[in-house]
Tab-separated table of C-alpha atoms and ligand atoms in Angstrom:
chain	number	residue	atom	x	y	z
A	266	MET	CA	215.087	201.901	-79.619
A	267	ILE	CA	215.042	198.425	-77.832
A	268	LYS	CA	218.096	195.810	-79.197
A	269	LYS	CA	217.793	192.066	-78.277
A	270	ILE	CA	220.570	189.806	-77.891
A	271	SER	CA	219.764	185.830	-77.149
A	272	VAL	CA	221.965	183.640	-75.357
A	273	SER	CA	220.897	180.309	-76.457
A	274	LEU	CA	221.369	177.583	-73.938
A	275	LYS	CA	218.552	175.477	-74.752
A	276	LYS	CA	215.836	175.285	-71.871
A	277	LYS	CA	218.191	177.663	-70.220
A	278	SER	CA	218.202	180.663	-72.597
A	279	TYR	CA	217.354	184.213	-72.158
A	280	SER	CA	217.219	187.398	-74.097
A	281	ILE	CA	219.615	190.929	-73.066
A	282	ILE	CA	217.831	193.731	-73.415
A	283	ILE	CA	219.377	197.072	-74.317
A	284	GLY	CA	218.038	200.260	-74.831
A	285	PHE	CA	217.716	203.792	-73.114
A	286	LYS	CA	215.109	204.585	-70.730
A	287	ILE	CA	213.792	201.102	-70.876
A	288	PHE	CA	212.354	201.630	-67.510
A	289	LYS	CA	211.098	205.431	-67.837
A	290	LYS	CA	209.150	203.964	-70.747
A	291	SER	CA	207.695	200.850	-68.848
A	292	ASP	CA	209.583	198.581	-71.556
A	293	PHE	CA	210.306	196.346	-69.210
A	294	LEU	CA	206.944	195.091	-68.334
A	295	PHE	CA	206.563	192.273	-70.601
A	296	TYR	CA	209.304	190.136	-68.680
A	297	PHE	CA	207.333	190.866	-65.384
A	298	SER	CA	204.439	189.141	-64.241
A	299	LYS	CA	201.422	189.988	-62.185
A	300	ASN	CA	201.285	186.978	-60.531
A	301	LYS	CA	204.300	186.257	-59.194
A	302	ARG	CA	206.237	188.134	-56.242
A	303	TYR	CA	209.699	189.553	-56.725
A	304	PHE	CA	212.398	190.950	-54.618
A	305	LEU	CA	214.731	193.489	-55.789
A	306	ILE	CA	218.633	193.158	-54.277
A	307	THR	CA	220.275	196.167	-54.082
A	308	ASN	CA	222.549	198.067	-52.139
A	309	ASN	CA	222.515	201.276	-49.881
A	310	THR	CA	224.289	203.450	-52.508
A	311	LEU	CA	221.627	202.788	-55.412
A	312	LEU	CA	218.520	202.861	-52.902
A	313	SER	CA	218.576	206.849	-53.081
A	314	ILE	CA	219.681	206.997	-56.559
A	315	TRP	CA	217.790	204.701	-58.119
A	316	ALA	CA	216.257	201.958	-56.554
A	317	LYS	CA	213.355	203.814	-54.819
A	318	LYS	CA	212.126	204.897	-58.225
A	319	ILE	CA	212.370	201.811	-59.630
A	320	LEU	CA	210.237	200.470	-56.899
A	321	GLN	CA	207.762	202.897	-57.303
A	322	ILE	CA	207.523	202.260	-61.248
A	323	PHE	CA	207.151	198.420	-60.237
A	324	LYS	CA	204.777	199.248	-57.950
A	325	LYS	CA	202.369	201.435	-60.023
A	326	ASN	CA	202.344	198.762	-62.735
A	327	ASN	CA	200.777	196.404	-60.152
A	328	ILE	CA	204.221	194.322	-59.997
A	329	ASN	CA	204.192	192.479	-56.352
A	330	ILE	CA	207.592	193.629	-55.509
A	331	ASP	CA	209.786	193.758	-51.765
A	332	ILE	CA	213.471	195.172	-51.600
A	333	ILE	CA	216.146	194.454	-49.481
A	334	VAL	CA	219.253	196.675	-49.219
A	335	ILE	CA	222.864	195.104	-48.411
A	336	SER	CA	225.923	197.116	-47.867
A	337	ASP	CA	227.877	198.768	-51.063
A	338	GLY	CA	231.285	197.328	-51.961
A	339	GLU	CA	233.608	194.885	-53.026
A	340	ILE	CA	234.683	194.223	-49.502
A	341	TYR	CA	231.163	193.163	-48.716
A	342	LYS	CA	231.070	190.452	-51.652
A	343	LYS	CA	231.021	187.829	-49.256
A	344	ILE	CA	229.066	184.903	-47.752
A	345	GLU	CA	227.727	186.798	-44.470
A	346	GLN	CA	225.829	188.973	-46.868
A	347	VAL	CA	224.743	185.958	-48.261
A	348	ASP	CA	223.168	184.554	-45.239
A	349	TYR	CA	222.036	187.868	-44.581
A	350	ILE	CA	219.952	187.932	-47.620
A	351	ILE	CA	218.735	184.616	-47.308
A	352	LYS	CA	217.525	185.478	-43.652
A	353	GLU	CA	215.592	188.261	-44.979
A	354	LEU	CA	214.196	186.181	-47.863
A	355	LEU	CA	213.055	183.594	-45.133
A	356	LYS	CA	211.538	186.498	-42.845
A	357	LYS	CA	209.662	187.205	-45.806
A	358	ASN	CA	208.293	184.180	-46.980
A	359	CYS	CA	209.928	183.943	-50.225
A	360	SER	CA	209.037	180.932	-52.135
A	361	ARG	CA	210.670	178.712	-54.744
A	362	ASN	CA	208.070	180.617	-57.566
A	363	ASP	CA	209.326	183.866	-56.367
A	364	VAL	CA	211.802	185.983	-58.281
A	365	LEU	CA	215.091	187.662	-57.141
A	366	VAL	CA	215.994	191.051	-59.104
A	367	ALA	CA	219.608	192.011	-58.958
A	368	PHE	CA	219.741	195.752	-59.380
A	369	GLY	CA	223.353	197.184	-59.335
A	370	GLY	CA	226.637	196.545	-60.273
A	371	GLY	CA	228.714	193.236	-60.506
A	372	VAL	CA	228.885	193.014	-56.962
A	373	ILE	CA	225.077	193.030	-56.630
A	374	GLY	CA	224.747	190.402	-59.668
A	375	ASP	CA	226.918	188.235	-58.561
A	376	ILE	CA	225.849	188.097	-54.882
A	377	THR	CA	222.057	188.132	-56.356
A	378	GLY	CA	222.600	185.140	-58.452
A	379	PHE	CA	224.532	182.915	-56.052
A	380	VAL	CA	221.536	183.294	-53.486
A	381	ALA	CA	218.933	182.741	-56.169
A	382	SER	CA	220.963	179.596	-57.191
A	383	ILE	CA	221.139	178.103	-53.524
A	384	TYR	CA	217.990	179.696	-51.965
A	385	GLN	CA	215.789	176.422	-51.605
A	386	ARG	CA	217.603	174.316	-54.186
A	387	GLY	CA	217.675	177.186	-56.405
A	388	ILE	CA	214.814	180.006	-57.507
A	389	SER	CA	214.764	182.436	-60.627
A	390	PHE	CA	216.597	185.505	-60.712
A	391	ILE	CA	216.498	188.796	-63.403
A	392	GLN	CA	219.713	190.752	-64.005
A	393	ILE	CA	219.374	194.675	-64.378
A	394	PRO	CA	223.073	195.844	-64.282
A	395	THR	CA	223.497	199.487	-63.593
A	396	THR	CA	227.335	199.592	-64.351
A	397	LEU	CA	229.117	199.565	-67.232
A	398	LEU	CA	231.131	196.696	-66.192
A	399	ALA	CA	227.922	194.708	-65.120
A	400	GLN	CA	226.291	196.032	-68.635
A	401	VAL	CA	228.866	194.579	-70.727
A	402	ASP	CA	230.064	191.491	-68.512
A	403	ALA	CA	229.244	190.489	-65.319
A	404	SER	CA	225.398	190.379	-65.858
A	405	ILE	CA	225.301	188.085	-68.786
A	406	GLY	CA	226.281	184.408	-68.516
A	407	GLY	CA	225.553	182.930	-65.286
A	408	LYS	CA	228.906	183.126	-63.430
A	409	THR	CA	227.655	183.899	-59.803
A	410	GLY	CA	229.505	183.951	-56.044
A	411	VAL	CA	231.685	185.700	-53.583
A	412	ASN	CA	234.817	186.076	-52.560
A	413	HIS	CA	237.003	184.553	-49.932
A	414	ALA	CA	239.647	185.780	-47.581
A	415	LEU	CA	241.902	183.516	-49.678
A	416	GLY	CA	241.035	184.219	-53.529
A	417	LYS	CA	238.527	186.530	-55.437
A	418	ASN	CA	235.276	184.654	-56.490
A	419	MET	CA	236.445	181.404	-54.512
A	420	ILE	CA	232.757	180.270	-54.000
A	421	GLY	CA	229.672	180.482	-56.460
A	422	THR	CA	228.109	178.634	-59.152
A	423	PHE	CA	226.573	178.725	-62.705
A	424	TRP	CA	222.835	179.905	-62.533
A	425	GLN	CA	221.840	181.902	-65.739
A	426	PRO	CA	219.356	184.977	-65.169
A	427	LYS	CA	215.702	184.743	-66.787
A	428	VAL	CA	216.385	187.946	-68.699
A	429	VAL	CA	219.088	190.720	-68.824
A	430	ILE	CA	217.704	193.944	-68.654
A	431	ILE	CA	220.156	197.000	-69.661
A	432	ASP	CA	219.339	200.734	-69.358
A	433	LEU	CA	221.892	202.471	-70.547
A	434	PHE	CA	220.046	205.752	-68.565
A	435	PHE	CA	221.568	204.140	-65.409
A	436	LEU	CA	225.215	205.001	-66.374
A	437	SER	CA	224.428	208.960	-66.346
A	438	THR	CA	225.027	208.671	-62.332
A	439	LEU	CA	227.723	206.357	-62.226
A	440	SER	CA	231.069	208.179	-61.350
A	441	LYS	CA	233.695	208.568	-63.470
A	442	ARG	CA	236.242	206.135	-62.021
A	443	GLU	CA	233.768	203.635	-61.969
A	444	LEU	CA	232.921	204.487	-65.861
A	445	LEU	CA	236.503	203.855	-66.945
A	446	SER	CA	236.451	200.742	-64.924
A	447	GLY	CA	233.910	199.135	-66.901
A	448	PHE	CA	235.827	200.273	-70.549
A	449	SER	CA	238.489	197.611	-69.342
A	450	GLU	CA	236.053	195.024	-69.868
A	451	VAL	CA	234.923	196.853	-73.269
A	452	ILE	CA	239.093	196.459	-73.800
A	453	LYS	CA	239.328	193.090	-73.127
A	454	TYR	CA	236.821	192.107	-75.381
A	455	ALA	CA	238.437	193.618	-78.005
A	456	ILE	CA	241.892	192.812	-77.514
A	457	SER	CA	240.757	188.996	-76.874
A	458	PHE	CA	238.304	188.759	-80.057
A	459	ASP	CA	238.079	191.704	-82.446
A	460	LYS	CA	240.792	194.053	-83.971
A	461	LYS	CA	238.560	196.187	-85.799
A	462	PHE	CA	236.604	196.675	-82.474
A	463	PHE	CA	239.713	197.531	-80.838
A	464	ILE	CA	240.580	200.255	-83.726
A	465	TRP	CA	237.380	201.667	-83.089
A	466	LEU	CA	237.922	202.010	-79.676
A	467	GLU	CA	240.726	204.256	-80.352
A	468	LYS	CA	239.172	206.424	-82.644
A	469	THR	CA	235.652	206.695	-80.548
A	470	PHE	CA	237.345	206.553	-76.781
A	471	PHE	CA	236.195	210.358	-76.211
A	472	ARG	CA	232.594	209.684	-77.296
A	473	LEU	CA	232.273	206.863	-75.223
A	474	ILE	CA	233.985	208.296	-72.048
A	475	ASN	CA	231.277	211.269	-72.591
A	476	LEU	CA	228.539	208.686	-73.053
A	477	GLU	CA	227.608	209.527	-76.573
A	478	LYS	CA	224.698	207.543	-76.971
A	479	LYS	CA	225.150	206.337	-80.475
A	480	SER	CA	228.594	204.869	-80.020
A	481	LEU	CA	227.460	203.975	-76.167
A	482	LEU	CA	225.064	201.774	-77.558
A	483	TYR	CA	226.607	200.229	-80.549
A	484	CYS	CA	229.635	199.577	-77.866
A	485	VAL	CA	227.443	197.664	-75.092
A	486	LYS	CA	225.480	195.821	-77.892
A	487	LYS	CA	228.963	194.563	-79.286
A	488	CYS	CA	230.287	193.584	-75.921
A	489	CYS	CA	227.009	191.480	-75.086
A	490	LYS	CA	226.998	189.839	-78.864
A	491	ILE	CA	230.361	188.608	-78.218
A	492	LYS	CA	229.931	187.282	-74.502
A	493	ALA	CA	226.511	185.594	-75.506
A	494	LYS	CA	228.465	183.745	-78.362
A	495	ILE	CA	230.720	182.283	-76.092
A	496	VAL	CA	228.539	181.941	-73.130
A	497	SER	CA	226.116	179.656	-75.980
A	498	LEU	CA	229.122	177.699	-76.831
A	499	ASP	CA	230.497	177.267	-73.793
A	500	GLU	CA	228.466	177.511	-70.241
A	501	LYS	CA	230.327	176.030	-67.893
A	502	GLU	CA	233.984	176.939	-69.202
A	503	LYS	CA	235.514	173.752	-70.498
A	504	ASN	CA	237.418	175.597	-73.092
A	505	LEU	CA	236.309	178.674	-75.070
A	506	ARG	CA	234.962	180.977	-72.117
A	507	ALA	CA	238.322	180.741	-70.312
A	508	LEU	CA	239.412	183.290	-73.116
A	509	LEU	CA	237.060	185.962	-71.094
A	510	ASN	CA	239.596	185.812	-68.575
A	511	PHE	CA	242.234	187.515	-70.345
A	512	GLY	CA	244.312	189.597	-67.926
A	513	HIS	CA	242.041	188.274	-64.921
A	514	THR	CA	244.602	185.796	-63.635
A	515	TYR	CA	246.988	188.736	-62.907
A	516	GLY	CA	244.013	191.235	-61.954
A	517	HIS	CA	242.261	188.961	-59.660
A	518	ALA	CA	245.217	188.070	-57.454
A	519	ILE	CA	245.969	192.304	-57.709
A	520	GLU	CA	242.420	192.478	-55.868
A	521	SER	CA	243.006	189.804	-53.542
A	522	CYS	CA	246.387	191.065	-52.545
A	523	THR	CA	244.812	194.493	-51.838
A	524	ASN	CA	241.915	193.292	-49.850
A	525	TYR	CA	239.385	194.470	-52.799
A	526	LYS	CA	240.288	198.168	-51.221
A	527	ASN	CA	242.639	199.755	-53.853
A	528	PHE	CA	241.776	198.742	-56.839
A	529	LEU	CA	238.094	198.873	-58.879
A	530	HIS	CA	237.615	195.391	-60.754
A	531	GLY	CA	238.140	197.231	-63.908
A	532	GLU	CA	241.751	199.035	-62.775
A	533	ALA	CA	242.927	195.603	-61.735
A	534	ILE	CA	242.421	193.969	-64.791
A	535	SER	CA	243.701	196.620	-67.324
A	536	ILE	CA	247.057	196.261	-65.000
A	537	GLY	CA	246.331	192.218	-65.734
A	538	MET	CA	246.024	192.747	-69.232
A	539	ILE	CA	249.387	194.628	-69.492
A	540	LEU	CA	250.964	191.981	-67.469
A	541	SER	CA	249.811	189.213	-69.730
A	542	ALA	CA	250.749	191.145	-72.941
A	543	ARG	CA	254.509	191.542	-71.276
A	544	THR	CA	254.664	187.839	-70.575
A	545	ALA	CA	253.232	187.235	-74.221
A	546	GLU	CA	256.369	189.313	-75.682
A	547	ILE	CA	259.090	187.834	-72.747
A	548	LEU	CA	257.513	184.639	-74.197
A	549	GLY	CA	258.187	186.018	-77.710
A	550	ILE	CA	254.564	185.278	-79.200
A	551	LEU	CA	253.581	188.905	-78.961
A	552	GLU	CA	255.232	192.030	-80.726
A	553	ILE	CA	256.545	194.846	-78.566
A	554	SER	CA	254.329	197.235	-80.919
A	555	GLN	CA	251.426	195.246	-79.844
A	556	VAL	CA	251.838	195.384	-76.472
A	557	LYS	CA	252.616	199.648	-76.898
A	558	LYS	CA	249.377	199.825	-78.712
A	559	ILE	CA	247.362	197.921	-75.609
A	560	ILE	CA	249.129	200.023	-73.039
A	561	SER	CA	247.832	203.130	-75.350
A	562	LEU	CA	244.183	202.653	-75.471
A	563	LEU	CA	244.068	201.414	-71.532
A	564	ASN	CA	245.930	205.135	-71.221
A	565	LYS	CA	243.467	206.561	-73.565
A	566	PHE	CA	240.457	205.491	-71.200
A	567	GLN	CA	242.830	206.743	-68.139
A	568	LEU	CA	243.073	203.145	-66.740
A	569	PRO	CA	245.886	202.190	-64.642
A	570	ILE	CA	248.841	200.683	-65.997
A	571	PHE	CA	251.281	199.962	-63.783
A	572	PHE	CA	251.925	196.814	-61.196
A	573	PRO	CA	251.900	198.520	-57.687
A	574	LYS	CA	255.183	198.044	-56.298
A	575	LYS	CA	253.836	197.787	-52.840
A	576	ILE	CA	252.259	194.238	-52.975
A	577	PRO	CA	254.970	191.586	-51.828
A	578	LEU	CA	255.504	189.574	-54.865
A	579	LEU	CA	255.637	186.371	-53.160
A	580	ASN	CA	251.950	186.741	-51.754
A	581	TYR	CA	251.543	187.917	-54.931
A	582	ILE	CA	252.158	184.352	-56.845
A	583	SER	CA	250.431	182.453	-54.101
A	584	TYR	CA	247.109	183.999	-55.119
A	585	MET	CA	247.884	183.560	-58.868
A	586	LYS	CA	248.420	179.855	-58.002
A	587	ARG	CA	244.925	179.662	-56.540
A	588	ASP	CA	243.347	180.592	-59.936
A	589	LYS	CA	240.269	178.781	-60.834
A	590	LYS	CA	241.914	177.952	-64.401
A	591	ASN	CA	244.895	176.306	-62.959
A	592	SER	CA	245.164	172.582	-62.747
A	593	TYR	CA	248.075	170.464	-60.657
A	594	GLY	CA	249.582	173.859	-59.542
A	595	LYS	CA	250.313	174.900	-62.777
A	596	ILE	CA	249.800	178.334	-63.786
A	597	LYS	CA	247.732	178.990	-67.020
A	598	LEU	CA	247.119	182.082	-68.676
A	599	ILE	CA	245.242	183.685	-71.450
A	600	LEU	CA	247.890	185.446	-73.372
A	601	PRO	CA	247.755	187.724	-76.726
A	602	PHE	CA	249.162	186.525	-79.618
A	603	LYS	CA	247.787	189.474	-81.688
A	604	ILE	CA	245.585	192.415	-81.181
A	605	GLY	CA	241.916	190.158	-81.560
A	606	LEU	CA	243.479	186.801	-80.712
A	607	VAL	CA	244.099	185.209	-77.253
A	608	LYS	CA	244.976	181.787	-76.634
A	609	ILE	CA	245.476	179.591	-73.382
A	610	TYR	CA	248.980	178.898	-72.508
A	611	ASP	CA	249.809	176.309	-70.190
A	612	ASN	CA	252.506	175.738	-67.144
A	613	ILE	CA	253.926	179.126	-67.237
A	614	LYS	CA	257.194	179.587	-64.904
A	615	GLU	CA	257.259	181.596	-62.038
A	616	GLU	CA	260.492	183.264	-63.448
A	617	VAL	CA	258.344	184.382	-66.314
A	618	ILE	CA	255.774	186.079	-64.437
A	619	LEU	CA	258.222	187.503	-61.774
A	620	SER	CA	259.778	189.129	-65.213
A	621	SER	CA	256.908	190.121	-66.508
A	622	ILE	CA	255.612	191.947	-63.253
A	623	LYS	CA	259.201	193.624	-63.169
A	624	ASN	CA	258.968	194.816	-66.585
A	625	SER	CA	255.421	196.489	-65.718
A	626	PHE	CA	256.617	198.045	-62.364
A	627	GLU	CA	255.153	202.030	-61.632
A	628	LYS	CA	257.824	204.543	-61.963
A	629	ILE	CA	259.201	206.156	-59.062
B	851	NAD	P1	230.123	197.259	-58.143
B	851	NAD	O1	229.129	196.301	-58.293
B	851	NAD	O2	230.830	197.238	-56.875
B	851	NAD	O3	229.276	198.678	-58.727
B	851	NAD	C1	230.430	199.893	-58.772
B	851	NAD	C2	230.033	201.040	-57.635
B	851	NAD	O4	229.157	201.795	-58.681
B	851	NAD	C3	229.490	200.686	-56.502
B	851	NAD	O5	229.841	201.485	-55.463
B	851	NAD	C4	227.755	200.774	-56.719
B	851	NAD	O6	226.755	200.967	-55.707
B	851	NAD	C5	228.022	202.056	-57.826
B	851	NAD	N1	226.891	201.973	-58.782
B	851	NAD	C6	226.431	201.290	-59.392
B	851	NAD	N2	225.240	201.644	-60.227
B	851	NAD	C7	225.477	202.809	-60.246
B	851	NAD	C8	224.590	203.851	-61.001
B	851	NAD	N3	224.162	203.713	-62.089
B	851	NAD	N4	224.921	205.491	-60.408
B	851	NAD	C9	225.608	205.165	-59.497
B	851	NAD	N5	226.817	204.577	-58.770
B	851	NAD	C10	226.477	203.064	-59.255
B	851	NAD	O7	231.073	197.115	-59.074
B	851	NAD	P2	231.028	196.511	-60.903
B	851	NAD	O8	232.567	197.023	-61.393
B	851	NAD	O9	229.891	196.838	-61.260
B	851	NAD	O10	231.238	195.139	-60.757
B	851	NAD	C11	232.566	194.520	-60.093
B	851	NAD	C12	232.285	192.738	-59.592
B	851	NAD	O11	231.346	192.453	-61.059
B	851	NAD	C13	233.358	192.167	-59.221
B	851	NAD	O12	233.212	191.671	-58.055
B	851	NAD	C14	233.761	191.395	-60.286
B	851	NAD	O13	234.408	190.244	-59.822
B	851	NAD	C15	232.510	191.168	-60.814
B	851	NAD	N6	232.424	190.407	-62.335
B	851	NAD	C16	231.750	189.450	-62.549
B	851	NAD	C17	231.382	188.545	-63.535
B	851	NAD	C18	230.680	187.560	-64.189
B	851	NAD	O14	230.441	187.174	-65.203
B	851	NAD	N7	229.651	187.343	-63.381
B	851	NAD	C19	232.311	189.191	-64.718
B	851	NAD	C20	233.087	190.553	-64.326
B	851	NAD	C21	233.080	190.905	-63.131
B	852	LIG	N1	233.927	187.278	-66.901
B	852	LIG	C1	234.035	186.096	-67.071
B	852	LIG	C2	233.524	185.001	-67.616
B	852	LIG	O1	232.023	185.658	-67.655
B	852	LIG	O2	233.594	184.137	-68.241
């Protein structure tokens, strides 16, 4: 059965479609036109696993579609790939009426959305997320972009997709590590907005890790609903949307400091959420019992919880200072007040950040 969730943004409104085997059953066709040209943007890993099959399905249904393949990995989420895609689009005479189709995880989604937003001053794009992380978070809300050597997601735009098509069947080929990384963003929603969901995750983790259909569908739908509501209220992150970044200031700095090589995005966010909880504990706004519950849930999903000792702290703090939420050089963090409630906390002192890190060091 197909579930539909709306992102309400006036003229930019769109649907999130969620189901199993949407592509096998051709349920996606409603969102594609035989009179348009499409460019599927994917990576070399997905090419053999899914993209070739998907391309065949499109072609069998007389959809005019071409493909552009880029290198796989967060280290390739950079401006050079944007230039490469644009060059390919120009060589293939992609016009303003044509549509880009992001087929992959968050990296493909973010790069494709960014290209769509700048190519010939902006063309349409569709999100077909294939990782859990992209299905529950990255494909929704129109944040697009690439990394810079000096900071994560430092180049980008807000550019909404025309539709997000989530086929949970794609998750069957995802590695366990990538799947667990996606649950980090799921847990983020629960800690930030929904205590009941947190308790449900504590009980259901085993079924979720094993991709039990009913639980997975409920879980993805729940996350998409939360994100759709927040994006509908605050598309450009003037206030409320910042709450979706719980754990991200600490997490992004871990990714940047390790050159996007040692930690998956969700893994860095998992550590980031613990550090944020520790900060809240130090500031006296979160009880230690709640910190322990957060650690225990992340443990159930086998996510990392310790700050990597090898990261030089001065370097790390300089990355945190460049976070997009900061203003006037002051570090702003999203902190939990209790499970199910986070708030923006301004002007966090460096000593507090350093103490939070020291409280989260891995045991040797
Ligand atoms: P990813 O895009 O790197 O994908 C993870 C890996 O899984 C890749 O190697 C990919 O090729 C592979 N893969 C994808 N689908 C597969 C499948 N079905 N079967 C087998 N392998 C598959 O990583 P991700 O975790 O999806 O996304 C992380 C990125 O998303 C980060 O760059 C992060 O900044 C971004 N992000 C963006 C937003 C947003 O709002 N725009 C939100 C959260 C995260
Ligand atoms: N992932 C955070 C956001 O979309 O705002």
